[in-house]
Amino acid sequence: MMSIEIRNVTKRFGAFTALDNVSLDVPTGQLVALLGPSGSGKTTLLRAIAGLDPPDQGEIRDHGADVTRLGTRDRNVGFVFQHFALFPHLSVFENIAFALRVRKRPAAEVHERVRELVALIQLEGLEHRRPAELSGGQRQRVALARALAAKPRVLLLDEPFSALDARVRHGLRRWLRKLHDELGTTCVFVTHDQEEAFELADSVVIFHAGRVAQLGSPAEVFQVPQSAFVADFLGGTNKLAGQVTQGQFHVAGQTWPQRLPNGPATAFLRHGDVELAAEPPLHRPSLAVRVTRVRSNGPRTQAELRTLQENLLLVAELSPDRSLAVGSELWAVPRKLHVFADAPGELRHGDTQEPVTWGEFI
Amino acid sequence: MTRHDARKLSKERRFGRVVLCAVALAWLSLIVIVPLAAVLGEAFQDGAGAWWRAITDSEALVALRLSLKVAVLTVPLNTVFGIAAAWLIARFRFPGRSLLMTLLDLPLSVSPVVSGLVFVLLFGAHGWFGPWLADRDIQVIFALPGIVLATTFITLPMVAREILPLLEAQGDEQELAALTLGASPWQMFWRVSLPGMRWAVLYGVILTTARALGEFGAVSVVSGHIRGETTTLPLHVEILHGEFHFQAAFAVASILTLVGVFTLVARRILQARIDAAE
């Protein structure tokens, strides 16, 4: 059973195409992450599902019914805003009760449901506080409870943790995952943080320039990136520019068999996929490198290497107990290499990094 | 820079600060404090009894009642208009939006005398609608409707000007949140939008009231100065002053002065709440 079906949705803001013929299915009960750089269309799609920005073309179905032209209030979706958007003049209780109050539910029912939700978000005793008297994490939980009050079939979250500091963010993530597993509500959330997407979601949809670049389970998209953009976006990657000739990818004096047409190509090699060896292994291609720098940022140690041929930069993740002398020469053995032909426009995700403010277009 | 230079500079800066403070204070005293004190001094020069007699004089009471009536009619009109206009400008992009913003400021930039004359031109005996109104025995100019119209025109932007920056700073997320929670546009307005802007509305209302009570120029043109009928408080002050009843003139003027002082106090109190709402 599909909860949300998106068919060929296009949305433009002036000359800017925010969504370009996007189709996507969200199965009932799943927790789906829309991941991508700023301006890639993920938030626009979320707002289209909520009915806040109706698409210019295409169709959105909710449990089989066409809701494309339906107003926000008739969709029964919960929406959690990036900056919470709590009502500052109302108490925690009345914020959570809002969806029930506007539906004119009897007072007893309202009290019962709010009590339930306050217990769920573990804020018992704070019902009479104003949002300004809560911490960031508490506000976010109130925003979640408020969105859940009318029992929506779909919960949409726009960068739900980005306004919180790192420690609170991690705690809330785990809590949201647990909450989702208990309630079984279909959830779609937008994030630009791949770690967040991978930790929380059942499936990840990667956006690039208004299109779906790839979708699948976190493991799938991480292990098998289908485009240079995805390989590059899921960070911690070395980029090696080389050439494909007659089914072989050449870089820094080494070759890998590839089924790509002749021409320039780029290999993507994750920092963690670089093994270091004192001798070149017999049956695997390896690159002769010199250590130029070793740096440690707490739990992680990384080595900066330069290939002896072509002087290309390689970053390798080291196990913390490994020590390397700067200037020493050894062999870098790629465990897994993703090679993509340099199609024009493929490697340009850096261009879309500038944040786009929707307000300017509305 | 040596320590000596630094000390010299800080000395110079301190000197500059003292001079600037002195200039500002002297100017403020000359322009604001001395006249204000003079009003109160003149008002009470013959004692509190004389002050009380002046403001409870029958003509003064008629003027006060008329001014209050004008305020009571004007303020609700401009409050509703101000909220609607500010909301429209802050939340929607439509053709003519910048024209609306410009027109909204017009009453602030046009001389009040001109504002009054416009209504005489429209509704006066020889005005565009004058004969039509005369046929139906409706008096606009030299009567309450004219005074209310002129005052409404003068105070038109005041509520909107207070709300607009707040609405723009707040953004529309709370309103969108209300819609996603199932609120109708009316429920959204009454439960979220209006409470969010309430302090700014209140301050706009206070400003409008103060101006409605104190407006002189435009009202002077349309009122006709009919004693005991179409003289508002400021007009009454002028009449008393023209007839050399200085103490009485200043006594009535002291009421208008107090309205002004009250407005300033309200600003101090409300501004903090408006800032907190942003």
XYZ file of C-alpha atoms in Angstrom:
640
model
C 0.000 0.000 0.000
C 1.344 3.393 -0.987
C 0.808 6.299 1.343
C 2.000 9.100 -0.916
C 2.377 8.797 -4.663
C 3.999 11.634 -6.553
C 3.624 11.619 -10.317
C 5.582 13.893 -12.670
C 5.485 16.878 -10.361
C 7.030 20.111 -11.619
C 7.237 23.365 -9.664
C 8.800 26.619 -10.791
C 9.511 29.812 -8.903
C 9.959 32.404 -11.605
C 12.794 31.220 -13.828
C 13.987 28.705 -11.228
C 12.813 25.100 -11.593
C 12.588 23.749 -8.044
C 11.062 20.394 -9.002
C 11.633 18.933 -12.440
C 9.235 16.101 -13.308
C 9.636 14.244 -10.012
C 7.954 10.897 -9.375
C 8.215 9.109 -6.052
C 6.346 6.576 -3.913
C 6.279 6.595 -0.135
C 5.103 3.221 1.223
C 2.801 3.269 4.251
C 4.563 3.092 7.571
C 7.988 3.972 6.240
C 10.376 6.628 7.449
C 11.743 8.299 4.338
C 14.495 10.910 4.144
C 14.668 13.494 1.358
C 18.358 14.293 1.197
C 20.156 16.840 -0.930
C 22.024 20.123 -0.993
C 20.187 23.434 -0.500
C 18.041 24.354 -3.471
C 17.811 20.774 -4.763
C 14.028 20.670 -4.383
C 13.565 18.524 -1.290
C 11.764 21.136 0.813
C 9.630 22.207 -2.150
C 8.458 18.606 -2.545
C 7.659 18.351 1.164
C 5.618 21.563 0.991
C 3.849 20.290 -2.129
C 2.844 17.122 -0.243
C 1.522 19.316 2.585
C -0.384 21.524 0.143
C 1.579 24.628 1.119
C 3.005 25.120 -2.401
C 0.806 23.305 -4.940
C 2.777 21.976 -7.940
C 2.500 23.593 -11.383
C 2.181 20.221 -13.081
C 1.772 16.617 -12.030
C -0.256 14.772 -9.454
C 0.006 13.947 -5.765
C -2.050 11.037 -4.384
C -2.608 10.241 -0.740
C -3.716 6.657 -0.073
C -5.032 6.486 -3.614
C -6.984 9.770 -3.591
C -5.886 12.702 -5.754
C -5.044 15.555 -3.377
C -3.086 17.737 -5.820
C -5.529 20.662 -5.614
C -6.682 20.071 -2.055
C -6.033 22.828 0.506
C -3.621 22.234 3.343
C -6.297 21.988 6.008
C -8.149 19.196 4.199
C -5.136 16.913 3.797
C -4.695 15.645 7.348
C -0.935 15.744 7.234
C 1.195 16.720 10.208
C 3.908 19.241 9.410
C 6.883 20.069 11.615
C 8.636 23.276 10.641
C 12.365 23.839 10.738
C 12.068 26.546 13.375
C 9.153 24.805 15.107
C 6.638 27.643 14.453
C 5.034 27.145 17.862
C 2.373 29.683 18.829
C 4.210 31.906 21.334
C 1.045 33.225 23.016
C -0.277 29.749 23.802
C 0.857 27.309 26.496
C 2.359 23.917 25.696
C -1.076 22.409 26.377
C -2.908 24.770 24.004
C -0.250 24.431 21.328
C -0.730 20.670 21.303
C -4.511 21.038 21.575
C -4.696 23.455 18.616
C -5.663 20.918 15.949
C -8.429 19.574 18.228
C -9.688 23.037 19.241
C -10.127 24.147 15.624
C -12.051 20.909 15.015
C -14.298 21.792 17.974
C -13.702 18.510 19.773
C -15.283 18.168 23.235
C -13.103 19.379 26.114
C -12.821 15.932 27.713
C -11.481 14.423 24.515
C -9.023 17.303 24.090
C -7.686 16.830 27.629
C -7.354 13.090 27.182
C -5.485 13.371 23.885
C -3.163 16.176 25.052
C -2.365 14.249 28.248
C -1.465 11.244 26.096
C 0.801 13.317 23.844
C 2.481 15.156 26.702
C 3.346 11.751 28.177
C 4.629 10.621 24.775
C 7.013 13.573 24.516
C 7.926 13.282 28.211
C 7.026 16.839 29.149
C 4.655 16.075 32.032
C 4.432 19.032 34.385
C 5.378 21.612 31.745
C 1.908 21.882 30.160
C 1.402 25.447 31.327
C 4.704 26.835 30.141
C 4.972 29.113 27.141
C 7.243 28.045 24.258
C 9.718 30.794 25.218
C 10.226 29.026 28.562
C 11.340 25.749 26.936
C 14.703 24.551 25.633
C 15.199 23.965 21.909
C 14.796 20.205 22.224
C 11.619 20.582 24.291
C 10.171 22.995 21.715
C 10.872 20.513 18.957
C 9.059 17.774 20.870
C 6.069 20.082 21.430
C 6.038 20.813 17.691
C 5.967 17.049 17.035
C 3.177 16.429 19.535
C 1.182 19.312 18.049
C 1.552 17.841 14.560
C 0.465 14.391 15.801
C -2.587 15.591 17.769
C -5.146 15.072 14.998
C -3.671 11.647 14.166
C -2.422 12.471 10.675
C -1.743 9.589 8.321
C 1.474 11.224 7.174
C 3.950 13.239 9.207
C 6.162 15.666 7.280
C 9.253 17.166 8.895
C 11.297 19.994 7.366
C 14.915 19.834 8.611
C 13.535 18.950 12.027
C 16.821 18.949 13.917
C 18.876 21.584 12.146
C 18.049 24.343 14.652
C 19.304 22.270 17.607
C 22.796 21.772 18.976
C 24.628 18.522 18.241
C 24.006 16.683 21.505
C 20.268 17.381 21.596
C 20.054 16.530 17.913
C 21.438 13.023 18.377
C 19.134 12.273 21.296
C 16.065 13.514 19.440
C 16.930 11.495 16.342
C 16.944 8.239 18.248
C 13.764 9.295 20.016
C 12.025 10.075 16.699
C 13.023 6.700 15.275
C 11.620 4.960 18.369
C 8.448 7.049 18.169
C 8.001 6.122 14.524
C 8.443 2.429 15.297
C 5.804 2.645 18.040
C 3.199 4.716 16.174
C 3.806 3.387 12.664
C 2.923 6.761 11.128
C 4.365 7.300 7.660
C 7.072 9.929 8.000
C 8.860 11.989 5.369
C 11.634 14.263 6.511
C 13.936 16.673 4.741
C 17.590 16.947 5.658
C 20.876 18.046 4.171
C 22.778 15.912 6.691
C 23.564 12.476 5.275
C 24.443 11.049 8.668
C 20.973 12.005 9.894
C 19.323 10.492 6.819
C 21.254 7.235 7.118
C 20.739 6.873 10.840
C 16.988 7.516 10.792
C 15.482 6.472 7.505
C 14.239 3.220 6.011
C 14.873 4.658 2.611
C 16.723 7.696 1.364
C 15.807 9.830 -1.650
C 18.710 11.916 -2.909
C 17.782 15.118 -4.721
C 19.873 16.988 -7.211
C 18.818 20.091 -9.147
C 15.091 19.422 -8.796
C 15.266 15.747 -9.700
C 15.559 12.467 -7.832
C 19.194 11.466 -8.277
C 18.835 8.106 -6.549
C 16.657 6.304 -4.056
C 17.039 3.198 -1.972
C 17.961 1.965 1.474
C 20.808 3.840 3.174
C 23.139 0.895 2.514
C 22.162 0.731 -1.169
C 22.752 4.383 -1.969
C 25.969 4.399 0.006
C 27.388 1.192 -1.458
C 26.197 1.622 -5.025
C 26.019 5.288 -6.023
C 24.469 5.500 -9.474
C 25.890 8.848 -10.490
C 28.930 10.983 -9.948
C 26.726 13.434 -8.043
C 25.604 10.834 -5.513
C 29.100 9.400 -5.117
C 30.435 12.884 -4.502
C 27.565 14.143 -2.322
C 27.783 11.259 0.147
C 30.909 12.924 1.443
C 34.336 11.822 2.563
C 35.347 11.027 -0.992
C 38.552 11.363 -2.984
C 38.080 12.422 -6.587
C 40.626 11.099 -9.077
C 40.388 12.544 -12.569
C 41.582 10.083 -15.218
C 40.880 8.633 -18.656
C 39.021 5.627 -19.983
C 40.574 3.928 -23.023
C 39.473 0.550 -24.360
C 37.675 -0.571 -21.264
C 40.407 0.526 -18.866
C 40.349 3.458 -16.453
C 43.777 5.048 -16.153
C 44.895 7.222 -13.289
C 48.308 7.821 -11.709
C 49.957 5.050 -13.672
C 47.438 2.426 -12.647
C 44.505 0.839 -14.504
C 41.128 -0.577 -13.562
C 38.841 -2.454 -15.932
C 35.697 -0.396 -16.667
C 32.768 -0.696 -19.039
C 32.734 2.970 -19.943
C 33.135 4.669 -23.338
C 36.502 6.232 -24.081
C 36.980 9.716 -22.666
C 37.638 11.629 -19.473
C 36.233 10.018 -16.304
C 36.443 10.504 -12.553
C 36.926 7.844 -9.910
C 35.371 8.336 -6.470
C 37.164 6.681 -3.609
C 35.870 6.956 -0.036
C 38.374 7.925 2.637
C 37.509 4.746 4.481
C 38.060 2.605 1.380
C 41.783 3.313 1.167
C 43.927 0.513 2.570
C 47.585 1.272 3.178
C 50.221 -1.375 2.617
C 54.012 -1.467 2.806
C 54.203 -3.654 -0.332
C 51.993 -3.559 -3.433
C 49.471 -6.443 -3.279
C 49.775 -8.998 -6.061
C 46.270 -9.138 -7.516
C 44.856 -5.673 -6.859
C 45.812 -2.376 -8.454
C 47.480 0.011 -6.032
C 48.978 3.493 -6.104
C 52.421 4.443 -4.865
C 51.976 7.381 -2.451
C 53.916 9.602 -0.060
C 52.466 10.724 3.288
C 52.290 14.545 3.359
C 50.278 15.150 6.518
C 48.571 13.255 9.338
C 45.736 14.928 11.200
C 43.492 13.825 13.962
C 40.133 15.312 14.924
C 39.329 13.384 18.055
C 38.033 9.908 17.224
C 39.237 10.006 13.620
C 42.694 10.110 12.153
C 43.218 10.933 8.507
C 46.326 10.855 6.376
C 46.883 13.120 3.412
C 48.756 11.320 0.667
C 50.165 12.340 -2.688
C 50.481 9.849 -5.525
C 54.087 9.608 -6.738
C 52.794 9.749 -10.302
C 50.651 12.813 -11.188
C 50.911 14.118 -7.603
C 47.160 13.592 -6.884
C 45.783 14.213 -3.394
C 44.328 11.201 -1.565
C 42.835 11.251 1.927
C 42.793 7.961 3.821
C 40.984 7.132 7.036
C 43.338 5.504 9.536
C 42.596 3.295 12.478
C 43.396 5.327 15.612
C 46.268 3.064 16.679
C 48.043 3.366 13.345
C 50.972 5.757 13.241
C 52.451 7.074 10.024
C 55.562 9.142 9.519
C 55.200 12.164 7.265
C 57.380 11.681 4.192
C 57.253 7.886 4.235
C 56.318 6.115 1.015
C 53.843 3.267 0.803
C 51.012 1.803 -1.281
C 47.380 2.895 -1.282
C 45.033 0.038 -2.210
C 41.496 1.160 -3.166
C 39.005 -1.269 -1.729
C 36.216 0.025 -3.951
C 36.296 2.568 -6.733
C 33.242 4.196 -8.378
C 34.110 5.483 -11.827
C 31.804 7.794 -13.818
C 32.331 9.335 -17.222
C 32.623 13.140 -17.038
C 29.281 13.989 -18.622
C 28.911 17.754 -18.892
C 26.881 19.056 -15.996
C 27.232 15.869 -13.956
C 29.829 17.003 -11.449
C 28.345 20.384 -10.797
C 26.488 19.895 -7.561
C 28.744 22.508 -6.031
C 26.825 25.089 -8.063
C 23.617 24.468 -6.177
C 25.098 24.966 -2.724
C 23.892 28.554 -2.396
C 20.822 28.611 -0.193
C 17.642 29.587 -1.990
C 15.086 31.535 -0.029
C 11.599 30.594 -1.109
C 10.138 33.727 0.353
C 11.593 35.750 -2.475
C 9.599 33.820 -5.013
C 6.231 33.554 -3.324
C 49.993 53.393 19.146
C 51.683 54.274 22.431
C 49.881 54.255 25.726
C 50.188 58.021 25.820
C 48.413 58.322 22.461
C 45.711 55.941 23.626
C 45.106 57.960 26.756
C 45.031 61.160 24.757
C 42.518 59.659 22.358
C 40.281 58.379 25.129
C 40.441 61.817 26.753
C 39.447 63.422 23.467
C 36.636 60.944 23.059
C 35.381 61.635 26.544
C 35.505 65.368 25.844
C 33.587 64.844 22.601
C 30.972 62.825 24.426
C 30.449 65.507 27.060
C 30.106 68.250 24.446
C 27.636 66.228 22.371
C 25.558 65.412 25.438
C 25.482 69.052 26.471
C 24.403 70.207 22.995
C 21.695 67.542 22.747
C 20.374 68.293 26.214
C 20.345 72.057 25.677
C 18.501 71.719 22.384
C 16.011 69.228 23.860
C 15.363 71.606 26.775
C 14.814 74.552 24.484
C 12.538 72.749 22.051
C 10.717 70.211 24.219
C 11.107 70.512 27.965
C 10.751 74.285 28.402
C 7.601 74.546 26.249
C 6.123 71.506 27.973
C 6.815 73.026 31.389
C 5.432 76.345 30.162
C 2.132 74.715 29.174
C 1.718 73.152 32.600
C 2.941 76.329 34.344
C 0.427 78.525 32.499
C -2.346 75.975 33.021
C -1.882 76.021 36.776
C -0.803 79.667 37.203
C -4.105 80.554 38.927
C -4.178 77.323 40.922
C -5.810 73.940 40.492
C -9.283 75.422 40.990
C -8.954 77.702 37.986
C -7.577 74.795 35.949
C -10.568 72.649 36.904
C -13.048 75.437 36.085
C -11.437 75.909 32.682
C -11.657 72.279 31.701
C -15.195 71.816 33.059
C -16.473 74.931 31.324
C -19.513 73.959 29.244
C -17.882 74.819 25.906
C -14.746 72.899 26.903
C -16.880 69.876 27.791
C -18.669 70.035 24.432
C -15.272 70.167 22.714
C -14.011 67.229 24.758
C -17.131 65.210 23.975
C -16.789 65.963 20.248
C -13.113 64.995 20.241
C -13.883 61.723 22.001
C -16.712 61.027 19.566
C -14.344 61.581 16.635
C -11.771 59.269 18.196
C -14.343 56.554 18.923
C -15.539 56.615 15.301
C -12.105 56.938 13.700
C -10.055 54.437 15.660
C -12.089 51.261 14.895
C -12.265 52.166 11.185
C -8.522 52.628 10.906
C -7.739 49.634 13.090
C -9.685 47.280 10.834
C -8.268 48.952 7.745
C -4.730 48.982 9.168
C -4.747 45.275 10.045
C -6.180 44.336 6.654
C -3.753 46.530 4.707
C -0.668 45.446 6.675
C -1.578 41.772 6.345
C -2.244 42.109 2.642
C 1.100 43.829 2.054
C 3.112 41.492 4.296
C 1.651 38.166 3.168
C 0.739 38.560 -0.490
C 2.456 39.593 -3.691
C -0.021 41.201 -6.057
C -0.025 43.838 -8.769
C -0.396 47.277 -7.192
C 1.214 46.223 -3.925
C 3.888 48.903 -4.001
C 1.292 51.456 -5.083
C -0.749 50.537 -2.007
C 2.337 50.973 0.188
C 3.000 54.395 -1.308
C -0.615 55.531 -0.969
C -0.576 54.357 2.630
C 2.148 56.888 3.372
C 0.418 59.721 1.538
C -1.452 61.130 4.560
C 1.876 61.445 6.397
C 3.483 63.466 3.640
C 0.582 65.738 2.603
C 0.009 68.922 4.571
C -3.038 68.508 6.857
C -4.541 71.700 5.407
C -4.571 70.060 1.971
C -6.109 66.920 3.471
C -8.944 69.049 4.872
C -9.429 71.002 1.656
C -9.786 67.771 -0.328
C -12.907 66.922 1.647
C -14.309 70.429 1.257
C -13.748 70.044 -2.485
C -15.599 66.712 -2.453
C -18.426 67.336 -0.012
C -18.607 71.128 0.445
C -21.600 73.198 -0.738
C -19.851 73.881 -4.057
C -18.017 70.509 -4.099
C -18.528 67.528 -6.393
C -21.080 65.794 -4.223
C -22.244 68.981 -2.446
C -25.522 69.575 -4.349
C -26.413 65.848 -4.193
C -25.872 65.841 -0.416
C -27.708 69.153 0.020
C -30.748 67.740 -1.825
C -30.891 64.925 0.718
C -30.250 67.274 3.616
C -27.010 65.513 4.581
C -24.419 67.782 6.146
C -20.838 66.551 5.843
C -18.661 69.667 5.884
C -18.978 71.867 9.012
C -20.381 68.831 10.825
C -19.302 65.622 12.554
C -19.031 63.443 9.374
C -16.536 65.869 7.822
C -14.414 65.987 10.962
C -14.416 62.177 11.188
C -13.510 61.844 7.489
C -10.612 64.287 7.773
C -9.328 62.659 10.964
C -9.631 59.171 9.440
C -7.618 60.322 6.455
C -4.904 61.836 8.637
C -4.573 58.758 10.883
C -4.994 56.185 8.088
C -1.430 54.738 8.073
C -0.808 54.652 11.821
C -2.028 51.148 12.721
C -0.751 49.598 9.488
C 2.694 51.201 9.932
C 3.051 49.655 13.389
C 1.992 46.138 12.326
C 3.739 45.834 8.982
C 7.381 45.565 10.174
C 6.346 43.069 12.850
C 4.503 40.851 10.360
C 7.478 40.942 8.038
C 9.885 40.015 10.835
C 7.657 37.182 12.081
C 7.254 35.508 8.689
C 4.337 33.244 7.833
C 5.412 29.947 9.426
C 3.044 30.160 12.380
C 0.134 30.873 10.060
C 1.090 27.988 7.772
C 1.410 25.768 10.843
C -2.153 26.699 11.823
C -3.378 25.719 8.344
C -1.593 22.350 8.440
C -3.268 21.748 11.804
C -6.663 22.118 10.155
C -7.527 25.746 10.948
C -9.753 27.650 8.531
C -8.410 31.021 7.379
C -10.683 32.754 9.923
C -9.566 30.476 12.743
C -5.978 31.090 11.704
C -6.542 34.857 11.825
C -8.295 34.969 15.204
C -6.228 32.312 16.950
C -2.734 32.921 15.529
C -2.294 36.062 13.395
C -4.141 38.544 15.604
C -2.663 37.372 18.948
C 0.785 37.516 17.334
C 0.357 41.178 16.453
C -1.770 42.297 19.386
C 0.783 44.589 21.055
C 1.601 46.312 17.791
C -2.138 46.769 17.135
C -2.595 48.211 20.617
C 0.233 50.668 20.116
C -1.172 51.656 16.722
C -4.552 52.228 18.364
C -2.995 54.452 21.036
C -1.134 56.478 18.407
C -4.300 56.830 16.321
C -6.311 57.915 19.358
C -3.730 60.511 20.354
C -3.640 61.913 16.833
C -7.447 61.822 16.482
C -7.763 63.869 19.694
C -5.002 66.260 18.737
C -5.420 66.801 14.985
C -5.717 70.494 14.210
C -5.003 71.403 10.583
C -7.346 69.180 8.587
C -10.110 69.407 11.186
C -9.804 73.184 11.280
C -10.555 73.340 7.550
C -13.669 71.119 7.619
C -15.123 72.062 11.008
C -16.262 75.632 10.372
C -15.462 76.528 14.018
C -19.081 76.614 15.137
C -18.749 77.253 18.860
C -20.243 74.620 21.069
C -20.957 72.469 18.006
C -17.992 71.705 15.744
C -15.039 72.763 17.861
C -12.804 69.885 18.914
C -10.330 70.253 21.801
C -7.463 71.683 19.718
C -9.834 74.119 18.005
C -11.212 75.145 21.394
C -7.673 75.867 22.588
C -7.135 78.092 19.586
C -10.376 79.984 20.146
C -9.585 80.564 23.836
C -6.091 81.710 22.967
C -7.391 84.053 20.259
C -9.725 85.619 22.798
C -6.836 86.173 25.255
C -8.104 83.581 27.800
C -4.534 82.350 28.173
C -4.927 80.433 31.401
C -8.015 78.587 30.121
C -6.329 77.891 26.786
C -3.343 76.317 28.512
C -5.548 74.386 30.911
C -7.308 72.673 27.986
C -3.974 72.315 26.219
C -2.600 70.510 29.269
C -5.109 67.688 28.645
C -3.751 67.236 25.116
C -0.219 67.359 26.521
C -1.050 64.582 28.985
C -2.419 62.465 26.128
C 0.946 62.914 24.421
C 2.922 61.984 27.528
C 0.711 58.917 28.027
C 1.437 57.863 24.429
C 5.172 58.024 25.082
C 4.872 55.958 28.247
C 2.777 53.406 26.356
C 5.461 53.240 23.676
C 8.134 52.426 26.287
C 6.035 49.637 27.752
C 4.696 48.134 24.538
C 7.893 48.288 22.490
C 9.518 45.568 24.598
C 6.532 43.286 24.025
C 6.487 44.019 20.302
C 10.219 43.230 20.082
C 9.665 39.992 21.983
C 6.971 38.962 19.494
C 9.394 39.196 16.574
